[in-house]
Amino acid sequence: MTGSPGPVGVFDSGVGGLTVAAALRRRLAGEPVLYLADQAHVPYGGRPLEEVAGFARGISRYLVDARCRAIVMGCNLSSATALPEVVREMAPLPVLGVIAAAALRAAAFDPARVGVLATEGTVATGAYGRQVRAANPAAEVVEVACPAFVPLVESGCANSEEAFDHASQYLRPLADRDCRVVVLGCTHYPYLLPVLRRAASNLFAELPVFLDPADEVVGALERALPGLRRAGAAPPSRLLTTGDPARFAQQARAFWPGEPFRVGAARWTPDLRIEAVPTLAPR
């Protein structure tokens, strides 16, 4: 990669972070992307927080070794548990999480009655509540854990009646508190927007704004790393998974239509490091 800037590295436990990668490519068409999905461990939500932090550290080290020019943790739980440590370890490389920018945007709503749908782990950290209230001490924040959502998205059932039933269950506490903005506190959740909006129409007197952190974090990346290319022809995105590459390729075609990419395999070593398997399959 000598003579040219490296890619922007993005990672998540599965397909959710593709929402961040897609937002990045929409706004920064000239930037190549290296994406890693840790599908060997998906979902992260119910795992011990220190275990998730260890995964985030290992993946971040791999992305640095792959000469990424910046890293985006396209995973809320990684952002909540590992971001400060990874920022210190990787300095001066820009490392961003998805929580801060989204929390700041949510805190600016008037009235600031903020609902957060997130994984069990992210809710347990209280990260959104802390950061929203830091920006607006008068804000009301209601966080709801949604353990069924990530498995539904990963299995291709985001638009199913089962997803609608869970959406209705998870949104009810937010409707009861008349939340005006609902933060999608897991990057898998934008794929559930059709059922979330349908369920919300039955529960809220006025539909809330559903806030996707992807655009917010890309804006933060642009501020952190001036000179990112808004136009131009980037090479195909490189997507790696610690799970099954053939299955991940099918998922990526469904969740990221129209984007050229190559899919390959990665694996964990016993000391929690990532190794890429050399052979990449074309899309």
Short mmCIF file of N, CA, C and O in Angstrom, two decimals, residues 14 18 61 66 92 130 132 139 142 168 203 239 254:
data_model
loop_
_atom_site.label_atom_id
_atom_site.label_comp_id
_atom_site.label_asym_id
_atom_site.label_seq_id
_atom_site.Cartn_x
_atom_site.Cartn_y
_atom_site.Cartn_z
N GLY A 14 -21.22 -8.90 13.08
CA GLY A 14 -21.85 -9.56 11.93
C GLY A 14 -22.12 -8.57 10.82
O GLY A 14 -21.28 -7.72 10.50
N LEU A 18 -22.27 -3.24 8.30
CA LEU A 18 -22.37 -2.88 6.89
C LEU A 18 -23.21 -1.62 6.71
O LEU A 18 -23.06 -0.91 5.71
N ARG A 61 -6.30 -4.36 16.32
CA ARG A 61 -4.87 -4.59 16.02
C ARG A 61 -4.69 -5.13 14.60
O ARG A 61 -3.75 -4.76 13.90
N ALA A 66 -3.17 -4.10 8.94
CA ALA A 66 -3.58 -4.05 7.53
C ALA A 66 -3.47 -2.63 6.96
O ALA A 66 -3.91 -2.38 5.84
N PRO A 92 -1.48 7.82 17.00
CA PRO A 92 -2.44 8.88 16.65
C PRO A 92 -3.47 8.46 15.59
O PRO A 92 -4.18 9.32 15.07
N ARG A 130 -25.51 7.93 29.76
CA ARG A 130 -24.46 8.83 30.25
C ARG A 130 -24.12 9.90 29.23
O ARG A 130 -23.99 11.09 29.56
N VAL A 132 -25.82 10.94 26.49
CA VAL A 132 -26.92 11.86 26.18
C VAL A 132 -27.05 12.89 27.30
O VAL A 132 -27.15 14.11 27.04
N ALA A 139 -32.19 15.83 29.66
CA ALA A 139 -32.74 14.78 28.80
C ALA A 139 -33.28 13.62 29.63
O ALA A 139 -32.72 13.26 30.67
N VAL A 142 -34.59 6.45 27.99
CA VAL A 142 -35.14 5.13 28.29
C VAL A 142 -34.42 4.13 27.40
O VAL A 142 -34.48 4.22 26.17
N SER A 168 -42.84 -4.57 18.53
CA SER A 168 -43.95 -4.03 19.31
C SER A 168 -43.65 -4.12 20.80
O SER A 168 -43.93 -3.18 21.58
N LEU A 203 -48.40 2.31 18.29
CA LEU A 203 -48.10 2.56 19.70
C LEU A 203 -47.94 4.04 20.05
O LEU A 203 -48.26 4.44 21.17
N LEU A 239 -14.24 -7.55 2.31
CA LEU A 239 -15.04 -8.00 3.45
C LEU A 239 -14.50 -9.32 3.95
O LEU A 239 -14.36 -10.27 3.17
N ALA A 254 -27.29 -9.18 -0.14
CA ALA A 254 -28.65 -8.77 0.23
C ALA A 254 -28.66 -7.44 0.97
O ALA A 254 -29.52 -6.59 0.73
#
